[in-house]
mmCIF file of C-alpha atoms and ligand atoms in Angstrom:
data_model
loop_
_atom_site.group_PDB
_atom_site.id
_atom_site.type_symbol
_atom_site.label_atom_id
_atom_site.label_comp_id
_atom_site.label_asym_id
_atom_site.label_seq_id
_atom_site.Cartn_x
_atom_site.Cartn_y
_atom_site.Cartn_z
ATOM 1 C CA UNK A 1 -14.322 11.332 28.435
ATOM 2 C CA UNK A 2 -14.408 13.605 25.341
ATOM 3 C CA UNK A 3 -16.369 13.277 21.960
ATOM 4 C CA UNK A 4 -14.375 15.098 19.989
ATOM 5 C CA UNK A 5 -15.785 16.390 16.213
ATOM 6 C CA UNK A 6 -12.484 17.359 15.566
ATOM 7 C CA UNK A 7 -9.862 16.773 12.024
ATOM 8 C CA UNK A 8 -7.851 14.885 10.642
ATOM 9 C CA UNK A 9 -3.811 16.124 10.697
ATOM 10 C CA UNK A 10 -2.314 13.236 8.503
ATOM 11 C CA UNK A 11 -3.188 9.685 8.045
ATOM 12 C CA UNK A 12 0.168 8.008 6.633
ATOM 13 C CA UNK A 13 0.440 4.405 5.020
ATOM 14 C CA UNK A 14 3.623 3.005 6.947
ATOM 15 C CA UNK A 15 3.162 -0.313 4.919
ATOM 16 C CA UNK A 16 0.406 -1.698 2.562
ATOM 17 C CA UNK A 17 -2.644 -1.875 4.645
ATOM 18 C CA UNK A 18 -1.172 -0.455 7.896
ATOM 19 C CA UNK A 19 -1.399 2.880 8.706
ATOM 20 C CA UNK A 20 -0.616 5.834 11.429
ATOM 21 C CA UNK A 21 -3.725 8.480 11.687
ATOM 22 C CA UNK A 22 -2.767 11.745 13.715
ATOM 23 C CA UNK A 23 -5.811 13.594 14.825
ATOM 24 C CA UNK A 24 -6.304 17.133 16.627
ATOM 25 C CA UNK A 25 -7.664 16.161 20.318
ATOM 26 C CA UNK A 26 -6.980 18.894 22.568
ATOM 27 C CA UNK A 27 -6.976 18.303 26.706
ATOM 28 C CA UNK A 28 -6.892 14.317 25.429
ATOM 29 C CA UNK A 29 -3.135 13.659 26.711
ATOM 30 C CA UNK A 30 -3.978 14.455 30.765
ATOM 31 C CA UNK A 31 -7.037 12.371 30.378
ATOM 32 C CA UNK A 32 -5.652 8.653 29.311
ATOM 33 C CA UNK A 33 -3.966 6.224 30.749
ATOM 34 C CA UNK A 34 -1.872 3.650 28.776
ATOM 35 C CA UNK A 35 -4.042 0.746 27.164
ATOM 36 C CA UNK A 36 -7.045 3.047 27.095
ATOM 37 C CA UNK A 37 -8.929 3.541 23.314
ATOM 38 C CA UNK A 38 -11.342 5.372 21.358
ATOM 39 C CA UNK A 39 -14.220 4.942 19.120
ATOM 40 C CA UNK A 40 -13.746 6.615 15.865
ATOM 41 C CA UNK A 41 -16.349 7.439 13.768
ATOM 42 C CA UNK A 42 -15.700 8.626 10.035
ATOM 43 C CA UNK A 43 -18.881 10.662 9.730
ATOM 44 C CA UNK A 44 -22.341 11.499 10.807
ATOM 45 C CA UNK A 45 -24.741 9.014 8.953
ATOM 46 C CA UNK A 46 -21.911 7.548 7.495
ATOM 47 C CA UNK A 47 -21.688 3.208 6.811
ATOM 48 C CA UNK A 48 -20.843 1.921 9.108
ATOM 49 C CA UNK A 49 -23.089 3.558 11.139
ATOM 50 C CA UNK A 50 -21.186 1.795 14.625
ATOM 51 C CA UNK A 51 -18.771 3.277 15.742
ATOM 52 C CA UNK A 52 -14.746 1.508 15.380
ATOM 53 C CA UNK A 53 -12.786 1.022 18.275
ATOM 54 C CA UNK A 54 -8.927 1.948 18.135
ATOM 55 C CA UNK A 55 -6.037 1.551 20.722
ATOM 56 C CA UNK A 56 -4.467 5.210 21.450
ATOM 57 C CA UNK A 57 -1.058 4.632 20.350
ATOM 58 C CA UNK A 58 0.241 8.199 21.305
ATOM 59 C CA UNK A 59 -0.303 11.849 22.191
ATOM 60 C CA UNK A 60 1.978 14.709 21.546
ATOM 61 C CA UNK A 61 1.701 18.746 20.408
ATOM 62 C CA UNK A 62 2.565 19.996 16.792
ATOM 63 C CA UNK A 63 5.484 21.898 16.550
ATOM 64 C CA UNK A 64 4.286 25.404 18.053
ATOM 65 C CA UNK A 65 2.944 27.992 15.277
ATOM 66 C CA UNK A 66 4.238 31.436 15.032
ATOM 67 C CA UNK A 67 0.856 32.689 15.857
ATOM 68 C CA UNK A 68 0.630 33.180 19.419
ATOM 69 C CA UNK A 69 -1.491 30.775 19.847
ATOM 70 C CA UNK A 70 -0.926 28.132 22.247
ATOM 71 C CA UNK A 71 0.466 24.210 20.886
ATOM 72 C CA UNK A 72 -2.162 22.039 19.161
ATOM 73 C CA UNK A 73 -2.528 18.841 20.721
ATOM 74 C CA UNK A 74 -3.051 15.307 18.817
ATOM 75 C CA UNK A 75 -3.609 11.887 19.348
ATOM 76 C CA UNK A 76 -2.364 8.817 17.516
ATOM 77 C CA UNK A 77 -3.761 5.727 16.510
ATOM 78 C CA UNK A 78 -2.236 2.903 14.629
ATOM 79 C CA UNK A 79 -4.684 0.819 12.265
ATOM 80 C CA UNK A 80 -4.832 -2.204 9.758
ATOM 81 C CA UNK A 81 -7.351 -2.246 7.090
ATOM 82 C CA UNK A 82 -9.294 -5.285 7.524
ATOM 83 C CA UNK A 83 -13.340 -4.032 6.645
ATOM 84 C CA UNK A 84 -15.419 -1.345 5.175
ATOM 85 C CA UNK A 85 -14.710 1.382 8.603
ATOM 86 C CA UNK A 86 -10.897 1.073 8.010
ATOM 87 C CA UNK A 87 -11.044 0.999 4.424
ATOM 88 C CA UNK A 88 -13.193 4.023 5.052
ATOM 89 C CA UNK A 89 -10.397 5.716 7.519
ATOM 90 C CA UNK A 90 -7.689 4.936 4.637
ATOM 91 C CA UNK A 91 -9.116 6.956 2.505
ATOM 92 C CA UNK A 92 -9.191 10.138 4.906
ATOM 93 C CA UNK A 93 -6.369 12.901 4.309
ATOM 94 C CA UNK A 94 -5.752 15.442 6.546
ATOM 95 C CA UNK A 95 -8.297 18.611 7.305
ATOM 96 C CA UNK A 96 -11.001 15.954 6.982
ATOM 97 C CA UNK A 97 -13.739 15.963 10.133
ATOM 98 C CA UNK A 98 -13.417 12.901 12.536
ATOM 99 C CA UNK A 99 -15.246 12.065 15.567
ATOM 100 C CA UNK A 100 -13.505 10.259 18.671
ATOM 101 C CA UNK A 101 -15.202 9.214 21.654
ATOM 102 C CA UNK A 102 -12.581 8.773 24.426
ATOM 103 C CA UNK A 103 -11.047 7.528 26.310
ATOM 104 C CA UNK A 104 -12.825 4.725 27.274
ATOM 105 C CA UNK A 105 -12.274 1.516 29.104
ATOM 106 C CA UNK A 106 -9.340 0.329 31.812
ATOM 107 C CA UNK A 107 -5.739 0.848 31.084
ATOM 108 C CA UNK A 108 -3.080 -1.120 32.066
ATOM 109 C CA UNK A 109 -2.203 -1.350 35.968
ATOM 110 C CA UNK A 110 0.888 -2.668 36.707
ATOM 111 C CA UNK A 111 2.473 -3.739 40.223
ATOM 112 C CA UNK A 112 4.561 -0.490 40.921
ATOM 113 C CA UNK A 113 7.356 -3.183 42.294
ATOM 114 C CA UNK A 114 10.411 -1.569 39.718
ATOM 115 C CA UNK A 115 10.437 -4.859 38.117
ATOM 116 C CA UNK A 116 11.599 -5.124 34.582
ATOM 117 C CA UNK A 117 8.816 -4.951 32.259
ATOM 118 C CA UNK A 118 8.263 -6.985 29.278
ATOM 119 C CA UNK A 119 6.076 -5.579 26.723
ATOM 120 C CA UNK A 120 4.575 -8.465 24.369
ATOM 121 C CA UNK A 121 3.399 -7.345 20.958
ATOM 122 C CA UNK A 122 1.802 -9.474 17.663
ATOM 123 C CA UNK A 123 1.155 -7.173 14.240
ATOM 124 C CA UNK A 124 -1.024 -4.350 14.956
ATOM 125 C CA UNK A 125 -1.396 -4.839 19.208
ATOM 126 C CA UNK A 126 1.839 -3.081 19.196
ATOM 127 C CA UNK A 127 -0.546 -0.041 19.159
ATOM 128 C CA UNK A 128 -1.737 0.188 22.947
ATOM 129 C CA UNK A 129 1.621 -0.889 24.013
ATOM 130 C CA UNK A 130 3.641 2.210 23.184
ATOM 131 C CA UNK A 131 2.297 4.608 25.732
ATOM 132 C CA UNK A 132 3.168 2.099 28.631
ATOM 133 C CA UNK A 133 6.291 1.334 27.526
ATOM 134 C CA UNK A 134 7.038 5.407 26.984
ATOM 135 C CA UNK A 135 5.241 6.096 30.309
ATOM 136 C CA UNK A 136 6.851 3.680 32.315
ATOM 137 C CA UNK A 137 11.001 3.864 30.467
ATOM 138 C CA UNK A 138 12.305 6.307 32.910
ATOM 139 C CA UNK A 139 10.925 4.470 35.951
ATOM 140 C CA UNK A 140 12.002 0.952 34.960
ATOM 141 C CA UNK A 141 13.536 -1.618 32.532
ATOM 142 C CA UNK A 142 11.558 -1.735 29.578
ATOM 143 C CA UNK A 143 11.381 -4.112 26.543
ATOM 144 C CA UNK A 144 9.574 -4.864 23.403
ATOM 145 C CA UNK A 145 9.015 -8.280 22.008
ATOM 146 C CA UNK A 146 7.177 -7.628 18.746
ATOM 147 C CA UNK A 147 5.956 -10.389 16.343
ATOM 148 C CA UNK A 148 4.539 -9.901 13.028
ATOM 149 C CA UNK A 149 4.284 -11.723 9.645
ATOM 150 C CA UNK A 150 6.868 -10.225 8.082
ATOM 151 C CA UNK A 151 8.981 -7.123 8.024
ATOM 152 C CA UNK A 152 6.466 -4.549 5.976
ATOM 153 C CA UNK A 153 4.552 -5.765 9.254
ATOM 154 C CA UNK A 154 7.015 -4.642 11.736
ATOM 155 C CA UNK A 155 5.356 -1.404 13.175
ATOM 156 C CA UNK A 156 6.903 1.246 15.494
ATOM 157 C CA UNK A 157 10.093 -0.044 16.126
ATOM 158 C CA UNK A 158 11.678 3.879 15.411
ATOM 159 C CA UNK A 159 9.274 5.163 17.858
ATOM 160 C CA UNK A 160 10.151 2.672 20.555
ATOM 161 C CA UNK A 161 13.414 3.020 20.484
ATOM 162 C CA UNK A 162 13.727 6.649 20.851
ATOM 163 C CA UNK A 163 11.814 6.263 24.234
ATOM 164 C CA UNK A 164 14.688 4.065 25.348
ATOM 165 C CA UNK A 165 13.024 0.847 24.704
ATOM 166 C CA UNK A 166 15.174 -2.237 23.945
ATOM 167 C CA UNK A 167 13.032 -3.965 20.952
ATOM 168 C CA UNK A 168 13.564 -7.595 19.792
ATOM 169 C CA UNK A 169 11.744 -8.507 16.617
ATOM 170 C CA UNK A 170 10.469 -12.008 15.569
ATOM 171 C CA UNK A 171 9.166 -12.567 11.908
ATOM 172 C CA UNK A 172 6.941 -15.486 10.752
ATOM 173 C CA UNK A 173 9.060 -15.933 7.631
ATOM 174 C CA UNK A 174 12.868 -14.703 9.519
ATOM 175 C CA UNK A 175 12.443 -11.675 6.772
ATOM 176 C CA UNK A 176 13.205 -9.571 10.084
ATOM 177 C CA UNK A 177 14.917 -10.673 13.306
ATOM 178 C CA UNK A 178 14.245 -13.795 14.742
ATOM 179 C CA UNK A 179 12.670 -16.579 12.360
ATOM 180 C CA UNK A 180 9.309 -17.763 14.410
ATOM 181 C CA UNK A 181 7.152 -17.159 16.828
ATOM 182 C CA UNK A 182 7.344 -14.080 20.018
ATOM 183 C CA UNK A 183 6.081 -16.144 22.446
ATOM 184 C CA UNK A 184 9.143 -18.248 22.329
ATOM 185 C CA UNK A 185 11.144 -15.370 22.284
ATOM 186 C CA UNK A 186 9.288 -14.610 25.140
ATOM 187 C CA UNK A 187 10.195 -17.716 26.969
ATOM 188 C CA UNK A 188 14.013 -17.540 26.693
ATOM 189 C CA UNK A 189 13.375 -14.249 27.640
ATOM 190 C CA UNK A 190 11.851 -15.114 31.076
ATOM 191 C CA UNK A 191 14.215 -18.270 31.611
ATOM 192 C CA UNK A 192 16.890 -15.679 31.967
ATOM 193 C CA UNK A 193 15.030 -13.012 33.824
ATOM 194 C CA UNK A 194 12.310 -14.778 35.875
ATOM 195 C CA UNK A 195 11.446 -11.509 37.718
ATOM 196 C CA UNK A 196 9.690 -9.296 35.437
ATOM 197 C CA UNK A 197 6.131 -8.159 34.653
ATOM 198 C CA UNK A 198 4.409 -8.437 31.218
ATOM 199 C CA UNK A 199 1.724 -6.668 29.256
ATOM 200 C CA UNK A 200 0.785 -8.099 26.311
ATOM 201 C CA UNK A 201 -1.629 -7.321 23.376
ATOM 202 C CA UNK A 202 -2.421 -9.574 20.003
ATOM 203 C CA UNK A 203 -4.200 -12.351 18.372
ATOM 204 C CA UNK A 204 -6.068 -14.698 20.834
ATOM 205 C CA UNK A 205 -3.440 -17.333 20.075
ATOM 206 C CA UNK A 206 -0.198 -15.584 21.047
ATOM 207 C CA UNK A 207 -2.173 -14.227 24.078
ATOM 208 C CA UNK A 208 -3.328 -17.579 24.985
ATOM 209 C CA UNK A 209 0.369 -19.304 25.263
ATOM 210 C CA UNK A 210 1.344 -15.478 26.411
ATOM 211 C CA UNK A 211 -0.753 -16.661 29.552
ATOM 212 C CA UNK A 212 0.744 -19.902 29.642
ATOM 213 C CA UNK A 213 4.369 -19.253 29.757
ATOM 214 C CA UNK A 214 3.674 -16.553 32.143
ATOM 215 C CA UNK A 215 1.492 -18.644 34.793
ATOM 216 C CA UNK A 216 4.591 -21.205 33.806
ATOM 217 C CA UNK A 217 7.119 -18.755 35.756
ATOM 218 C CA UNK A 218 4.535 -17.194 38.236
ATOM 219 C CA UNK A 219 5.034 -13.695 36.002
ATOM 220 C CA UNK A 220 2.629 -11.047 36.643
ATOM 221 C CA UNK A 221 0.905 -10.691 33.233
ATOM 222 C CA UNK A 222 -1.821 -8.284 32.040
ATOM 223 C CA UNK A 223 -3.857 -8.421 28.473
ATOM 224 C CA UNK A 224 -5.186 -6.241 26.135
ATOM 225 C CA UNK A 225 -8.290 -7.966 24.842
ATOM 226 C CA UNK A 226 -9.890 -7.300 21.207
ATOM 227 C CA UNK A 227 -13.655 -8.220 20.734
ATOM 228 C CA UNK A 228 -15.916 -7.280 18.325
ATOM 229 C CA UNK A 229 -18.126 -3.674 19.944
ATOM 230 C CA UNK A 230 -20.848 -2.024 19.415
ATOM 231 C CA UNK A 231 -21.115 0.774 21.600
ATOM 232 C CA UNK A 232 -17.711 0.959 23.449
ATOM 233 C CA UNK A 233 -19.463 2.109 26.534
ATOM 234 C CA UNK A 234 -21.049 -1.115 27.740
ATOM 235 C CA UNK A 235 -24.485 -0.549 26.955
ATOM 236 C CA UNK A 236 -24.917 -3.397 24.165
ATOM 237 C CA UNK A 237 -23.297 -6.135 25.574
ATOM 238 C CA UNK A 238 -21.399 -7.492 22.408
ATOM 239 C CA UNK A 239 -18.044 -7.841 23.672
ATOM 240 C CA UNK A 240 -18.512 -9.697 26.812
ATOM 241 C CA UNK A 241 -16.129 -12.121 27.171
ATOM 242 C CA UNK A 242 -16.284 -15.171 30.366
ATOM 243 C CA UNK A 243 -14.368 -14.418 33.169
ATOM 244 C CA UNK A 244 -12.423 -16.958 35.352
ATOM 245 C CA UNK A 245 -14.743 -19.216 37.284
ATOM 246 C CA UNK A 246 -17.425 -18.882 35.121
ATOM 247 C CA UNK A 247 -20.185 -21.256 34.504
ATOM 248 C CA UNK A 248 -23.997 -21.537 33.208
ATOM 249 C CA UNK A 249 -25.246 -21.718 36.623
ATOM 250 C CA UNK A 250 -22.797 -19.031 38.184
ATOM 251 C CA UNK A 251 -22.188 -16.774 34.705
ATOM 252 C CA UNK A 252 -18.790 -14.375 34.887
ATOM 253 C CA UNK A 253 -18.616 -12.453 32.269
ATOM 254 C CA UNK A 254 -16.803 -9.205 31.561
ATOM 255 C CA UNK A 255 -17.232 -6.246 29.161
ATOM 256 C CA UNK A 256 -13.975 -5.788 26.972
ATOM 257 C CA UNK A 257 -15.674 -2.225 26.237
ATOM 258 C CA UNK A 258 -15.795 -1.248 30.305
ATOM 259 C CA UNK A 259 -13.901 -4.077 32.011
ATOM 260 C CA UNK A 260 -11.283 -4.081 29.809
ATOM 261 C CA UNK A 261 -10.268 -3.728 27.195
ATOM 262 C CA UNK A 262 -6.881 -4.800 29.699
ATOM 263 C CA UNK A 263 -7.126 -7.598 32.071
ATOM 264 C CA UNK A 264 -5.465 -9.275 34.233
ATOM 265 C CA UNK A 265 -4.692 -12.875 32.780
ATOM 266 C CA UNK A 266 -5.712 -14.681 35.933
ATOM 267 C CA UNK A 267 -9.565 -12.795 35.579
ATOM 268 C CA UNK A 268 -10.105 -14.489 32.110
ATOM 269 C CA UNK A 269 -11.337 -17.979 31.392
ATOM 270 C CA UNK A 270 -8.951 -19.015 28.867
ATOM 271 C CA UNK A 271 -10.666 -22.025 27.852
ATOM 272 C CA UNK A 272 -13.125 -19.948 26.060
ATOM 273 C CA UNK A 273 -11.077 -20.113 22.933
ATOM 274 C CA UNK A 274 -10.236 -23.352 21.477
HETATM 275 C C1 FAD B 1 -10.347 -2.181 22.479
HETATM 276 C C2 FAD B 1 -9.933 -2.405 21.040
HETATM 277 C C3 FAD B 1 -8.811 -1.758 20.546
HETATM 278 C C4 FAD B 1 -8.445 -1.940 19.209
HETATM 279 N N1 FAD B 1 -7.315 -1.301 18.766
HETATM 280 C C5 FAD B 1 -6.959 -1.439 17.483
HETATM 281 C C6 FAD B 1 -5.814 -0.735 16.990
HETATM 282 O O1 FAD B 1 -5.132 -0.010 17.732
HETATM 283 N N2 FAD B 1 -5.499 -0.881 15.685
HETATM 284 C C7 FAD B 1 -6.243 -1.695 14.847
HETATM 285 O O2 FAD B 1 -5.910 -1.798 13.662
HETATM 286 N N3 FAD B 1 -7.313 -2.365 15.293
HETATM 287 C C8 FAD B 1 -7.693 -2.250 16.575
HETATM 288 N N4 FAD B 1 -8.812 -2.914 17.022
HETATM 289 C C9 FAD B 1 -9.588 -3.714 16.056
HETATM 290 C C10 FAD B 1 -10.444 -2.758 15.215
HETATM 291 O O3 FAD B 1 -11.411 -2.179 16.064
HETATM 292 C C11 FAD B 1 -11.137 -3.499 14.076
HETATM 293 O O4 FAD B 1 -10.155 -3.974 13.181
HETATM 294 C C12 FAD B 1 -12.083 -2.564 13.337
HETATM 295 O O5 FAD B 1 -13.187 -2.260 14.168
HETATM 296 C C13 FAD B 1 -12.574 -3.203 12.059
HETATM 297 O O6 FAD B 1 -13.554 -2.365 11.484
HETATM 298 P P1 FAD B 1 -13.953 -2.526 9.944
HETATM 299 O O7 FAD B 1 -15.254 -1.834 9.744
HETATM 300 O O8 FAD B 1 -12.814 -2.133 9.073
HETATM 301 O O9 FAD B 1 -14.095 -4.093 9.771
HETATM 302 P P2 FAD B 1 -15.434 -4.943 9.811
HETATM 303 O O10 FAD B 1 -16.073 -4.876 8.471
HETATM 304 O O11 FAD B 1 -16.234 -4.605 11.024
HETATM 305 O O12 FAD B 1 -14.790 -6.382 10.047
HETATM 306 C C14 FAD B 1 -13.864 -6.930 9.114
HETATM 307 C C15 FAD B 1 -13.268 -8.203 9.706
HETATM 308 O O13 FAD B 1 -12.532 -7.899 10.898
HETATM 309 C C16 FAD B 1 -13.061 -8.606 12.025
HETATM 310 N N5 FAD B 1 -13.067 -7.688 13.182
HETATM 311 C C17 FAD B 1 -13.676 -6.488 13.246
HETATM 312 N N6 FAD B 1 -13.502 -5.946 14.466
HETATM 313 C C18 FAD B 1 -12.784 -6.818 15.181
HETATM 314 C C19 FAD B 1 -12.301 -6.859 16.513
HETATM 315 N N7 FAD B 1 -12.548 -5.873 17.376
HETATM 316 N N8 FAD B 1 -11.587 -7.932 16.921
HETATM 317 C C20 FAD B 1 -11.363 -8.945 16.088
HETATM 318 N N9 FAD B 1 -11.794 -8.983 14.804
HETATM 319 C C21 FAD B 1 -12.499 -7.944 14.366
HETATM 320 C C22 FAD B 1 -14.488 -8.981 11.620
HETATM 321 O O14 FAD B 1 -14.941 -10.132 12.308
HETATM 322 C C23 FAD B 1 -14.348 -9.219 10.138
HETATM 323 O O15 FAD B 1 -13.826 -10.510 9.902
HETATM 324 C C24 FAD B 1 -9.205 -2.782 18.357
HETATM 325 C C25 FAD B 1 -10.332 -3.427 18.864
HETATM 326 C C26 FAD B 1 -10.688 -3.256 20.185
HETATM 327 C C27 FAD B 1 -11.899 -3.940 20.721
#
């Protein structure tokens, strides 16, 4: 784990609200593993004063420098304004300090079985998906399902793409590919390829029938939870979510911050969340 007090490189708007922040992190790309994230802080003393946590979307080295000097290294992280810390992060251009603690938490672990796998994204939880996909392409079939609201909310197709990943797109209003939701894209999907594995990462909702159209066809599925976190480290205890099996006398529960943020579906209580 790093903490990095290192700089901004750019921080482009890719559609109003949603944008792609490339950060100098050198020695970050040998130490995560898809699904893994960081907590970014805009400043020392800065408000918020808690840290934000962010999926790691990519890694990668500028184009080298005529200086001798060995490639920079950056990471990537994808991000929707939603509060004051993003609206903060907006507003950053590049040269600006950052600090990134990371990377934290458990990544994605598939079965290495060569199966296809299906890659399940709504709106911004397309972020954490890209490295697995890109990781795992040259070993196996790979493809996208994304979902978002609309087209300006269609995120990372290009990138996807280019690392040999078939993408499917459904829109909530048809303004892109399919009219409606993924997860039924996802089922005709899995009615004509039963054998796959799926990793998935969105809104509660889509995760939620995610699990049950996968436990529907006895698919393999992992998640990539979001709660709301303090600390990222699990020292505070604010993202603990129930864990399958739990009850008041016998409690289960599970950090998103260390235990996650990725889970196997089958460990999570899904009743949780009406
Ligand atoms: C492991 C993990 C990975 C994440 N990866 C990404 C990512 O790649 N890209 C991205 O855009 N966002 C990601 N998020 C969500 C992101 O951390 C929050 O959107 C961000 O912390 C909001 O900070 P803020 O100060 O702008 O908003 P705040 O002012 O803190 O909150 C604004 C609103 O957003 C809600 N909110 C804040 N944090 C969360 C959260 N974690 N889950 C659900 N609702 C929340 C609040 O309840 C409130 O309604 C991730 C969260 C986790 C836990």
């Amino acid at each position: 784990m790093k903490d990095l007090h290192t700089k901004v490189i750019s921080n482009q708007e890719l559609a109003p609200g949603f944008f792609r922040m490339r950060v100098l992190a050198p020695g970050f790309g040998a130490q995560v593993r898809p699904g893994q994230f960081v907590m970014v802080r805009v400043r020392e003393g800065a408000t918020p004063f808690l840290r934000r946590p962010f999926g790691v979307f990519r890694t990668g080295f500028l184009p080298p420098e005529c200086d001798g000097l060995p490639p920079k290294e950056y990471l990537e992280i994808l991000y929707k304004v939603v509060g004051q810390g993003t609206a903060l992060m907006a507003a950053l251009h590049g040269g600006d300090p950052l600090q990134v603690l990371g990377p934290l938490g458990a990544g994605f672990d598939l079965p290495a079985d060569g199966k296809e796998l299906i890659l399940v994204a709504g709106g911004i939880g397309v972020a954490p998906l890209f490295l697995l996909g890109q990781t795992l392409a040259p070993h196996r079939p790979v493809r996208l399902l994304l979902g978002a609201r609309c087209r300006d909310e269609v995120l990372a197709v290009t990138e996807f793409e280019r690392a040999g990943i078939e993408t499917y797109v459904a829109t909530d209003d048809g303004s892109l590919g399919e009219k409606g939701l993924v997860t039924q894209v996802l089922e005709t999907c899995l009615k004509g390829s039963p054998s796959a594995v799926v990793a998935a990462c969105g809104p509660i909702s889509m995760l939620k029938e995610t699990n049950r159209i996968c436990s529907s066809y006895g698919v393999f599925l992992q998640v990539s939870l979001e709660a709301l976190m303090g600390c990222g480290v699990g020292a505070c205890l604010g993202c603990v979510v129930k864990g399958r099996g739990h009850t008041e006398l016998a409690p289960r529960q599970l950090t998103v911050c260390e235990d996650g943020p990725v889970f196997r579906s089958d460990d999570i209580d899904w009743s949780q969340w009406p």
